[in-house]
XYZ file of C-alpha atoms in Angstrom:
698
model
C 44.636 22.947 88.609
C 42.118 22.590 91.450
C 38.525 23.261 90.469
C 37.720 26.931 91.108
C 34.000 26.292 91.669
C 31.978 23.129 92.340
C 30.280 21.777 89.230
C 26.811 22.879 90.334
C 28.122 26.462 90.193
C 29.307 26.264 86.576
C 27.253 27.697 83.702
C 28.151 27.096 80.034
C 26.132 29.614 78.040
C 26.008 31.102 74.560
C 24.871 34.573 73.509
C 22.797 34.059 70.337
C 20.574 36.293 68.186
C 19.915 37.943 64.838
C 22.607 40.280 63.510
C 22.527 43.759 65.134
C 20.358 42.657 68.062
C 23.235 43.543 70.400
C 24.821 40.197 71.304
C 28.389 41.419 71.449
C 27.410 44.564 73.377
C 25.681 42.319 75.934
C 28.829 40.154 76.113
C 31.072 43.196 76.627
C 28.870 44.440 79.506
C 28.930 40.979 81.078
C 32.749 40.985 80.960
C 32.857 44.445 82.535
C 30.379 43.809 85.344
C 31.978 40.469 86.222
C 35.377 42.169 86.458
C 36.822 40.259 83.509
C 37.690 43.542 81.766
C 38.324 46.965 83.261
C 37.055 48.928 80.266
C 33.896 48.392 78.224
C 34.560 47.508 74.609
C 32.281 49.063 71.999
C 31.320 47.424 68.711
C 30.811 50.764 66.925
C 34.280 51.925 68.004
C 35.983 48.670 66.990
C 37.164 48.037 70.555
C 35.010 45.033 71.492
C 37.084 42.350 73.220
C 34.987 39.510 71.831
C 35.165 40.854 68.243
C 38.936 40.571 67.995
C 39.415 39.789 64.290
C 40.306 42.827 62.104
C 37.437 41.933 59.763
C 34.998 41.987 62.708
C 36.157 45.365 63.961
C 36.054 46.947 60.508
C 32.574 45.668 59.679
C 31.080 45.909 63.168
C 29.819 42.311 63.034
C 30.749 39.043 64.734
C 32.283 36.486 62.379
C 33.735 33.824 64.631
C 32.448 32.529 67.967
C 34.631 33.810 70.802
C 34.901 32.067 74.179
C 35.703 33.497 77.584
C 35.187 32.807 81.299
C 33.829 35.150 83.981
C 32.655 34.886 87.597
C 29.359 36.150 89.035
C 27.880 35.543 92.482
C 30.451 32.824 93.186
C 29.571 31.037 89.953
C 31.835 30.370 86.970
C 30.167 31.433 83.712
C 31.771 30.146 80.509
C 30.498 32.301 77.643
C 30.524 31.898 73.874
C 29.538 34.987 71.863
C 28.235 33.799 68.487
C 27.681 35.550 65.120
C 24.228 36.661 63.985
C 24.878 36.799 60.234
C 23.442 33.908 58.229
C 26.776 33.338 56.435
C 28.377 32.297 59.728
C 25.608 30.091 61.103
C 28.169 27.269 61.440
C 29.596 29.089 64.483
C 26.184 29.024 66.179
C 25.615 25.370 65.273
C 28.806 24.049 66.755
C 28.638 26.306 69.808
C 25.098 25.212 70.727
C 26.196 21.584 70.392
C 28.424 21.933 73.461
C 26.530 24.491 75.564
C 24.167 23.854 78.470
C 22.171 27.094 78.193
C 21.649 30.122 76.003
C 20.826 33.817 76.246
C 18.754 34.838 73.213
C 18.922 38.565 72.527
C 16.092 40.324 70.699
C 15.879 43.857 69.334
C 12.895 45.474 71.100
C 12.007 47.311 67.872
C 12.430 44.538 65.303
C 11.298 41.694 67.579
C 11.805 38.170 66.250
C 13.839 38.427 63.030
C 14.699 35.690 60.478
C 18.034 34.710 62.006
C 16.381 34.771 65.448
C 14.165 31.949 64.186
C 17.178 30.080 62.822
C 19.185 30.179 66.054
C 16.057 29.286 68.035
C 15.544 26.166 65.907
C 19.208 25.280 66.354
C 18.804 25.578 70.122
C 15.657 23.424 69.919
C 17.614 20.755 68.025
C 20.187 20.488 70.802
C 17.559 20.952 73.558
C 19.338 23.988 75.010
C 17.402 25.820 77.784
C 17.178 29.568 77.191
C 16.458 32.924 78.762
C 15.433 35.870 76.567
C 16.810 39.399 76.846
C 14.798 42.044 75.003
C 17.468 44.630 74.246
C 17.368 48.241 72.985
C 14.348 49.168 75.115
C 15.450 52.812 74.858
C 15.051 52.995 71.064
C 12.158 54.685 69.270
C 9.597 52.018 68.432
C 10.634 49.618 71.219
C 7.661 47.399 72.090
C 8.097 44.910 74.947
C 4.617 43.273 74.796
C 4.759 42.918 70.996
C 8.168 41.210 71.127
C 6.851 38.777 73.758
C 3.886 37.958 71.506
C 6.282 37.372 68.585
C 8.325 34.961 70.719
C 5.148 32.982 71.372
C 3.756 33.146 67.811
C 6.869 32.795 65.663
C 8.996 30.586 67.879
C 6.215 28.451 69.361
C 7.700 29.051 72.812
C 6.043 29.852 76.141
C 7.594 33.159 77.263
C 7.429 33.973 80.966
C 8.223 37.677 81.571
C 9.892 38.136 84.958
C 10.387 41.879 84.523
C 8.134 44.811 83.662
C 9.805 47.821 81.971
C 9.523 51.268 83.549
C 9.146 53.815 80.772
C 9.164 53.407 77.002
C 11.640 54.357 74.302
C 13.838 57.306 75.401
C 11.957 57.386 78.744
C 13.043 53.814 79.600
C 14.666 54.034 83.014
C 14.384 50.686 84.762
C 12.154 47.716 85.492
C 10.028 45.998 88.101
C 11.262 42.592 89.289
C 8.036 40.574 89.185
C 9.481 37.913 91.494
C 10.048 40.359 94.362
C 7.686 43.170 93.388
C 10.537 45.701 93.710
C 11.140 48.477 91.180
C 14.670 49.444 90.124
C 15.834 52.586 88.315
C 19.193 53.061 86.595
C 21.334 56.152 86.939
C 23.741 57.679 84.440
C 26.809 56.218 86.157
C 27.442 52.767 84.701
C 29.225 51.626 87.877
C 26.384 52.641 90.149
C 23.998 49.772 90.928
C 20.302 50.365 90.195
C 18.365 52.199 92.905
C 15.217 50.739 94.456
C 12.137 52.959 94.117
C 8.404 52.479 94.785
C 6.437 50.985 91.916
C 4.943 53.999 90.055
C 1.244 54.464 90.702
C 0.332 54.694 86.996
C 1.603 51.197 86.189
C 0.688 49.239 89.333
C -2.366 47.698 87.719
C -0.393 46.466 84.718
C 2.437 45.202 86.942
C -0.130 43.214 88.936
C -1.460 41.686 85.713
C 2.063 40.720 84.556
C 2.702 39.170 87.990
C -0.545 37.195 87.788
C 0.362 35.834 84.334
C 3.864 34.927 85.548
C 2.564 33.030 88.585
C -0.054 31.286 86.452
C 2.459 30.113 83.842
C 4.956 28.905 86.413
C 2.238 27.136 88.430
C 1.079 25.245 85.347
C 4.464 23.489 85.283
C 4.457 22.428 88.936
C 1.719 20.352 90.617
C 2.384 21.667 94.133
C 2.288 25.307 93.040
C -0.747 24.688 90.857
C -2.670 23.298 93.812
C -1.696 26.297 95.952
C -2.597 28.725 93.155
C -6.013 27.145 92.557
C -6.770 27.197 96.292
C -5.716 30.833 96.545
C -2.818 30.176 98.933
C 0.229 32.473 98.891
C 3.244 31.220 96.955
C 6.654 32.578 98.010
C 9.080 34.163 95.594
C 11.669 31.463 96.336
C 9.165 28.723 95.466
C 8.379 30.494 92.201
C 12.070 30.904 91.428
C 12.842 27.215 92.010
C 9.844 26.129 89.940
C 10.825 28.497 87.102
C 14.342 27.082 87.165
C 12.995 23.535 86.772
C 10.623 24.632 83.991
C 13.411 26.483 82.159
C 15.784 23.520 82.293
C 12.972 21.278 81.017
C 12.364 23.801 78.173
C 8.743 24.294 79.246
C 9.144 28.023 79.918
C 11.493 30.775 78.754
C 12.154 33.596 81.257
C 12.057 37.027 79.594
C 14.014 40.070 80.767
C 14.487 43.548 79.305
C 17.099 46.286 79.182
C 19.457 48.352 77.086
C 22.956 46.885 76.984
C 24.448 49.934 75.247
C 23.175 52.146 78.095
C 24.304 49.560 80.699
C 20.745 48.839 81.836
C 19.595 45.367 82.841
C 22.843 43.415 82.402
C 23.348 42.660 86.114
C 19.810 41.257 86.307
C 20.522 39.173 83.195
C 23.590 37.694 84.913
C 21.436 36.900 87.951
C 18.970 35.084 85.639
C 21.804 33.071 84.065
C 22.860 31.879 87.530
C 19.295 31.374 88.824
C 17.587 29.703 85.851
C 20.077 28.170 83.415
C 21.460 24.684 84.122
C 24.811 23.548 85.407
C 26.416 20.492 83.768
C 24.811 18.443 86.572
C 21.313 19.614 85.627
C 21.382 18.220 82.093
C 21.255 14.488 81.307
C 24.621 12.705 81.003
C 25.817 12.670 77.402
C 25.412 9.263 75.758
C 27.622 7.851 73.037
C 28.529 4.604 71.350
C 31.371 2.393 72.489
C 33.199 1.736 69.176
C 34.440 -1.639 70.415
C 31.112 -3.074 71.574
C 28.568 -0.959 69.684
C 26.692 -0.407 72.965
C 25.373 2.950 74.181
C 27.229 4.316 77.199
C 26.728 7.448 79.291
C 29.400 9.824 80.494
C 28.274 11.592 83.700
C 29.640 15.059 84.431
C 32.096 13.999 87.131
C 35.833 14.481 87.461
C 36.179 10.856 88.601
C 34.557 9.458 85.429
C 36.664 8.402 82.395
C 37.772 11.385 80.330
C 35.622 12.314 77.308
C 35.293 15.511 75.303
C 33.911 16.786 72.016
C 36.017 18.977 69.730
C 33.736 21.668 68.327
C 36.144 24.038 66.615
C 39.606 24.086 65.027
C 41.593 27.340 64.780
C 45.001 27.957 63.227
C 46.657 30.277 65.732
C 49.636 32.207 64.278
C 51.521 32.022 67.590
C 50.977 28.559 69.024
C 49.766 26.576 66.016
C 46.660 24.453 65.657
C 44.124 24.966 68.465
C 41.327 22.468 69.085
C 38.427 23.938 71.096
C 36.796 21.272 73.247
C 34.048 20.741 75.798
C 35.014 18.312 78.549
C 31.961 16.199 79.398
C 33.505 13.813 81.917
C 36.821 13.217 83.628
C 39.756 15.620 83.477
C 41.923 16.659 80.520
C 45.568 16.924 81.619
C 48.583 18.411 79.884
C 50.691 15.680 78.285
C 48.010 12.990 78.655
C 47.537 10.407 75.896
C 44.038 10.404 74.426
C 42.150 8.444 71.765
C 40.214 9.977 68.853
C 37.363 7.538 68.184
C 36.281 9.207 64.927
C 39.723 9.009 63.326
C 40.851 5.858 65.197
C 44.043 7.671 66.139
C 45.950 8.081 69.382
C 47.138 11.594 70.181
C 48.600 13.516 73.072
C 47.736 16.874 74.594
C 50.569 19.345 74.193
C 49.262 22.329 76.100
C 45.829 23.180 77.513
C 44.527 26.742 77.577
C 41.476 28.718 78.658
C 40.438 31.222 75.995
C 39.554 34.868 76.520
C 38.607 35.871 72.951
C 42.014 35.613 71.201
C 44.058 35.615 74.404
C 45.077 32.421 76.152
C 45.628 31.401 79.755
C 47.676 28.232 80.051
C 46.420 25.634 82.558
C 47.549 22.194 83.642
C 44.106 20.568 83.410
C 40.501 21.099 82.341
C 37.972 19.387 84.650
C 34.513 18.109 83.670
C 32.187 20.860 82.479
C 35.041 23.023 81.178
C 35.303 24.694 77.784
C 38.906 25.220 76.710
C 41.374 24.490 73.945
C 44.219 22.078 73.343
C 47.455 22.371 71.385
C 49.062 19.351 69.748
C 46.085 17.445 68.301
C 47.227 17.123 64.681
C 44.678 14.600 63.391
C 41.595 15.861 65.209
C 38.824 17.765 63.439
C 35.550 19.516 64.219
C 32.971 17.076 65.599
C 35.502 14.453 66.730
C 35.235 12.736 70.110
C 38.419 12.389 72.164
C 38.511 10.191 75.243
C 40.437 7.949 77.597
C 42.008 5.154 75.490
C 40.861 2.630 78.095
C 37.220 3.763 77.976
C 36.437 4.663 74.348
C 33.198 6.393 73.413
C 31.955 8.188 70.306
C 29.456 11.023 70.724
C 27.115 12.151 67.982
C 29.045 14.426 65.651
C 27.950 17.840 64.356
C 26.074 18.118 61.049
C 26.718 21.267 59.045
C 24.746 22.827 56.171
C 25.999 22.525 52.596
C 27.454 25.629 50.867
C 25.103 27.538 48.559
C 27.480 29.780 46.611
C 30.724 29.171 44.707
C 33.515 31.258 43.211
C 36.701 30.525 41.298
C 39.844 31.654 43.116
C 43.113 32.418 41.348
C 46.402 33.251 43.088
C 48.168 36.317 41.710
C 51.661 34.816 41.511
C 53.406 31.473 41.102
C 54.610 31.621 44.705
C 51.016 32.138 45.900
C 49.856 29.266 43.694
C 52.220 26.881 45.458
C 50.874 27.935 48.878
C 47.179 28.063 47.945
C 46.511 24.385 48.687
C 48.107 24.566 52.137
C 46.159 27.714 53.092
C 42.848 26.287 51.851
C 43.464 23.110 53.862
C 43.913 25.142 57.037
C 40.770 27.163 56.372
C 38.657 24.081 55.581
C 39.900 22.492 58.831
C 38.574 25.542 60.688
C 35.289 25.998 58.828
C 33.229 22.926 57.858
C 30.944 25.078 55.648
C 33.895 26.220 53.523
C 34.618 23.725 50.743
C 37.203 23.720 47.965
C 37.756 21.527 44.920
C 39.920 21.525 41.823
C 38.071 21.572 38.500
C 40.177 19.448 36.161
C 38.361 20.688 33.047
C 39.070 24.362 33.709
C 42.241 23.943 35.824
C 40.681 26.242 38.425
C 40.214 25.998 42.168
C 36.551 26.457 43.118
C 35.707 27.556 46.655
C 32.209 27.328 48.100
C 30.581 28.881 51.149
C 27.389 30.144 52.739
C 27.285 33.540 51.006
C 29.189 36.351 49.333
C 30.298 37.817 52.672
C 31.558 34.411 53.824
C 33.835 34.018 50.785
C 34.893 37.674 50.926
C 36.041 37.160 54.534
C 37.896 33.995 53.496
C 39.789 35.890 50.777
C 40.553 38.723 53.215
C 41.914 36.260 55.762
C 44.129 34.672 53.120
C 45.699 38.072 52.512
C 46.016 39.266 56.115
C 46.841 36.070 57.978
C 48.728 34.116 55.331
C 50.044 36.902 53.046
C 48.482 35.163 50.068
C 47.016 37.386 47.349
C 44.181 35.895 45.306
C 41.410 37.075 42.998
C 37.817 35.874 43.322
C 35.630 35.311 40.271
C 31.976 36.236 39.979
C 29.682 34.460 42.459
C 28.017 31.342 41.101
C 24.937 29.712 42.577
C 25.627 26.216 43.897
C 22.951 24.420 41.882
C 22.362 20.709 42.504
C 20.856 17.898 40.486
C 18.701 14.986 41.592
C 16.436 12.278 40.172
C 12.661 12.062 40.345
C 12.075 8.449 39.245
C 13.530 4.967 39.576
C 15.805 3.580 36.867
C 18.132 0.663 36.213
C 21.205 0.639 33.987
C 24.345 -1.338 33.247
C 27.867 -0.087 33.681
C 30.408 -2.101 31.730
C 34.119 -1.367 31.484
C 36.179 -3.730 29.284
C 39.689 -3.041 27.954
C 42.082 -5.396 26.182
C 45.652 -4.343 25.390
C 47.509 -7.548 24.600
C 48.400 -8.485 28.186
C 46.150 -8.518 31.187
C 42.949 -6.592 30.464
C 40.376 -4.747 32.544
C 36.905 -6.132 33.145
C 34.151 -4.730 35.332
C 30.403 -5.192 34.875
C 27.655 -3.911 37.204
C 23.920 -3.261 37.199
C 22.758 -0.310 39.271
C 19.322 0.885 40.377
C 18.741 4.512 41.366
C 15.790 6.122 43.118
C 15.087 9.526 44.715
C 15.337 10.184 48.457
C 13.610 12.843 50.524
C 15.160 16.338 50.275
C 18.124 16.686 52.586
C 18.672 12.940 53.087
C 21.765 12.879 50.871
C 23.378 9.872 49.181
C 22.962 6.232 50.184
C 24.706 3.207 48.642
C 23.164 -0.254 49.086
C 24.701 -3.598 48.148
C 21.936 -5.984 47.007
C 24.143 -8.450 45.173
C 23.357 -12.107 45.865
C 25.250 -15.160 44.691
C 28.623 -13.421 44.394
C 28.079 -12.044 40.881
C 30.193 -9.108 42.044
C 32.884 -10.277 44.498
C 32.721 -8.592 47.883
C 36.197 -7.102 47.557
C 35.107 -5.079 44.500
C 31.959 -3.553 46.067
C 33.853 -0.626 47.737
C 35.409 0.170 44.344
C 31.927 0.317 42.776
C 30.791 2.687 45.511
C 33.885 4.863 44.995
C 33.112 5.089 41.271
C 29.512 6.011 42.030
C 30.603 8.742 44.462
C 32.991 10.190 41.884
C 30.250 10.250 39.241
C 27.859 12.034 41.617
C 30.118 15.098 41.545
C 28.997 15.951 37.998
C 25.370 15.420 36.963
C 24.135 14.909 33.385
C 22.171 18.156 33.059
C 24.769 20.857 33.671
C 27.594 19.203 35.566
C 26.363 20.080 39.067
C 26.594 17.601 41.994
C 23.818 15.010 42.310
C 22.139 14.839 45.745
C 19.377 12.975 47.591
C 19.711 9.711 45.706
C 19.824 6.030 46.665
C 22.023 3.793 44.516
C 21.738 -0.007 44.778
C 24.229 -2.468 43.292
C 21.938 -5.307 42.206
C 23.908 -7.488 39.783
C 26.998 -7.787 37.620
C 29.706 -10.137 36.462
C 33.466 -10.480 36.755
C 36.491 -12.108 35.127
C 38.785 -14.189 37.313
C 41.903 -12.725 35.707
C 41.009 -9.332 34.256
C 38.731 -7.916 36.958
C 40.274 -5.276 39.208
C 39.255 -2.484 41.579
C 39.953 0.097 38.860
C 37.704 -1.707 36.367
C 34.804 -1.902 38.822
C 35.292 1.721 39.867
C 34.996 2.770 36.215
C 31.999 0.467 35.728
C 30.279 2.031 38.748
C 30.747 5.531 37.343
C 29.518 4.521 33.875
C 26.489 2.694 35.281
C 25.490 5.586 37.514
C 25.579 8.142 34.703
C 23.482 5.865 32.492
C 20.937 5.247 35.265
C 20.592 8.945 36.193
C 19.878 9.893 32.576
C 16.922 7.482 32.619
C 15.654 8.601 36.065
C 14.188 11.958 34.989
C 16.889 14.207 36.441
C 15.975 17.735 37.536
C 17.939 20.839 38.409
C 17.665 22.217 41.966
C 18.364 25.771 43.114
C 18.818 27.190 46.642
C 15.846 29.169 47.948
C 16.426 31.804 50.611
C 14.009 32.942 53.280
C 14.211 36.738 53.289
C 12.566 39.489 55.299
C 12.384 43.023 53.918
C 11.587 45.951 56.227
C 10.527 49.122 54.416
C 8.635 52.366 55.093
C 5.068 52.179 53.785
C 5.745 54.907 51.219
C 8.054 52.561 49.294
C 5.968 49.396 49.687
C 4.688 49.316 46.085
C 8.156 49.745 44.563
C 9.661 47.076 46.825
C 6.873 44.576 46.062
C 7.241 45.171 42.316
C 10.986 44.602 42.478
C 10.558 41.417 44.520
C 8.036 40.035 42.022
C 10.486 40.628 39.185
C 13.019 38.513 41.098
C 10.752 35.418 41.265
C 10.078 36.021 44.969
C 7.075 34.365 46.620
C 5.570 36.813 49.118
C 3.924 35.064 52.062
C 2.243 38.102 53.630
C 2.793 41.656 54.802
C 2.917 42.717 58.458
C 2.389 46.369 59.352
C 3.861 48.009 62.445
C 3.178 51.733 62.556
C 4.403 53.171 59.258
C 6.736 50.241 58.623
C 5.921 47.163 56.509
C 7.612 43.805 57.051
C 7.567 41.530 53.994
C 8.529 37.833 54.446
C 9.420 36.173 51.124
C 11.058 33.090 49.663
C 13.400 34.005 46.829
C 15.910 32.101 44.646
C 19.505 32.818 45.693
C 20.349 33.645 42.064
C 18.036 36.655 42.291
C 19.586 38.109 45.450
C 23.002 39.145 44.140
C 23.228 42.912 44.474
C 19.768 43.119 46.047
C 20.879 45.145 49.070
C 22.247 47.896 46.829
C 19.115 47.928 44.649
C 16.865 48.032 47.724
C 18.698 51.057 49.083
C 18.349 52.819 45.742
C 14.607 52.116 45.643
C 13.976 53.381 49.171
C 16.463 56.228 49.620
C 18.479 53.968 51.891
C 15.630 53.568 54.395
C 14.791 49.861 53.876
C 16.745 46.821 55.028
C 16.714 43.101 54.406
C 18.049 39.920 55.967
C 17.960 36.360 54.732
C 18.833 32.763 55.512
C 18.973 29.528 53.546
C 15.603 27.742 53.447
C 15.761 24.751 51.083
C 16.583 23.459 47.621
C 13.712 23.184 45.138
C 13.386 22.364 41.410
C 14.176 25.191 39.026
C 11.261 26.666 37.074
C 11.000 24.821 33.699
C 11.252 28.133 31.832
C 14.751 28.702 33.242
C 16.192 25.197 33.060
C 17.591 25.505 29.538
C 19.238 28.845 30.308
C 20.910 27.510 33.472
C 21.984 24.313 31.732
C 23.601 26.270 28.918
C 25.265 28.540 31.452
C 26.488 25.535 33.424
C 27.971 23.857 30.360
C 29.230 27.086 28.845
C 31.003 28.304 31.980
C 33.602 25.577 31.592
C 34.369 26.564 28.018
C 34.582 30.225 29.002
C 36.826 29.505 31.969
C 39.166 27.392 29.854
C 39.417 30.201 27.308
């Protein structure tokens, strides 16, 4: 397939935001105005093209990131529409990993919301340049200047408004382009382009001030413009535009636009900003990775002539064509039938078919050139985060790190036939979603599934029924507590068995110490003198890893711990891998018990928005739930309450909040961190943790 557009005219962008900010509505308008669809899909009617899953259309939310391709001003724009709900943050994480730019959508009334902060930090992590679109300017309470201030204060960004809105709330009718000084007004016909009008007399002074601030901020990023600005010389709009593009790509400025996607206002200008200010694959540094054969860092420039390399960022089980691997081609060309090498799995594979995605529809192609986002059929041993490349030029890019699940439930199939299929279905779903985990609890003979929230697991169960015809019951939600150590300790693990013939002998000494929160598990071999033969060290580590799955306090996994193998002994005849694996597990449990173990619980960052008349009742209820209130922000007659609250206290909170406030308050939350459980609750949680197994067995 010949390249449709030169690489400098390709844009790989994501639409990201808090839930209900209007991401999918923006995406649907983009598809319509670029000619990709002939009819506008509506989220509230369940007809959105990008929200194609039945669960998405029923709930009116985005659950899975959907990809598509559109053309605008002789540019190819590859778009990924991402979810805004905290339970599906994995979709944002893996999408941003492979995108070159992002459009961040804000609600003009709510401003910067909790999940807005989350997706912004994710974009910061992957150094993704952004433009901001302040949506819903026609709603009561819309406040363009306040939202811009929130972007600066909460996100620590430098917003650069390039538009000034004409009219407020229901009187919103258009905007002034600060680059050209022209005013544009929208009509009622969605297909009619905006009409140019004179800048209204009553706002000329404020428009001039916005223009001055824009020129000043852009000039501060460019020495030539700064010199001209200081000397009072005229700077052309084209010079400003080129300087803003450079500043945006360097993440020094964030262009800000406004509009109302639902009313079809401002979307064409947003598309122009995507083309004008967001980078092409040539504008971002070449992706660097490690050559697995030499250990050296190598770069892969975005050129079709370079060796092929791509990152797989998503796996989907398609009911019609099988297992789909979504990939971003960084260099070279992916061709149908070509042999490729997976450097993460050390496996050779072959492309079956290559497709371009349009939500859940596919367009088969012969090849995907550099800079493309597409999908491949036939990669059976490839998973999310894997690098695939030319076998003759291997490279391994940095993989994608996903958050750990915070909530668990037991799942039970309703029939024997469903029980036999449960393992296969769970394997497919865990391949697709790295934040969905499953394990079998041998003590209770139950399958435990874990995810990012109640909605996440509810969607999983619904998909099992609809897509795989598997009926299953979910138990009550359980908080995914963790355990860790707070001190150093040393203990012996000794496993000796004699049964007449050859026995079992394994003897190790282990030291444990705490690591910083979030650093996970580390195993270190400090044995000197061969007291534990080298071939048995992996078995010791395997035993340690097994023992970490069940801590001494209440049987929860142990995290953020460093374990060092420091000494031991062996028997020339009786020592075996099994004996040292058992010794490792025994030694770890003994060491943890001496290392002052503590119980950890997930803490959520939550924001409650309530009318002032209910503020006292809401604050009282939050205090009873062990919430830590970090301040109250007032906007008109609305109070915004940011809090940190234990996940265990949030079950059913939405329903209780509605009851307290006559349905007029709302809340949103995201995972913040794990922290030690209050001493007054430790015994209760420990008893619950130990007792749940007995109850489940019964």
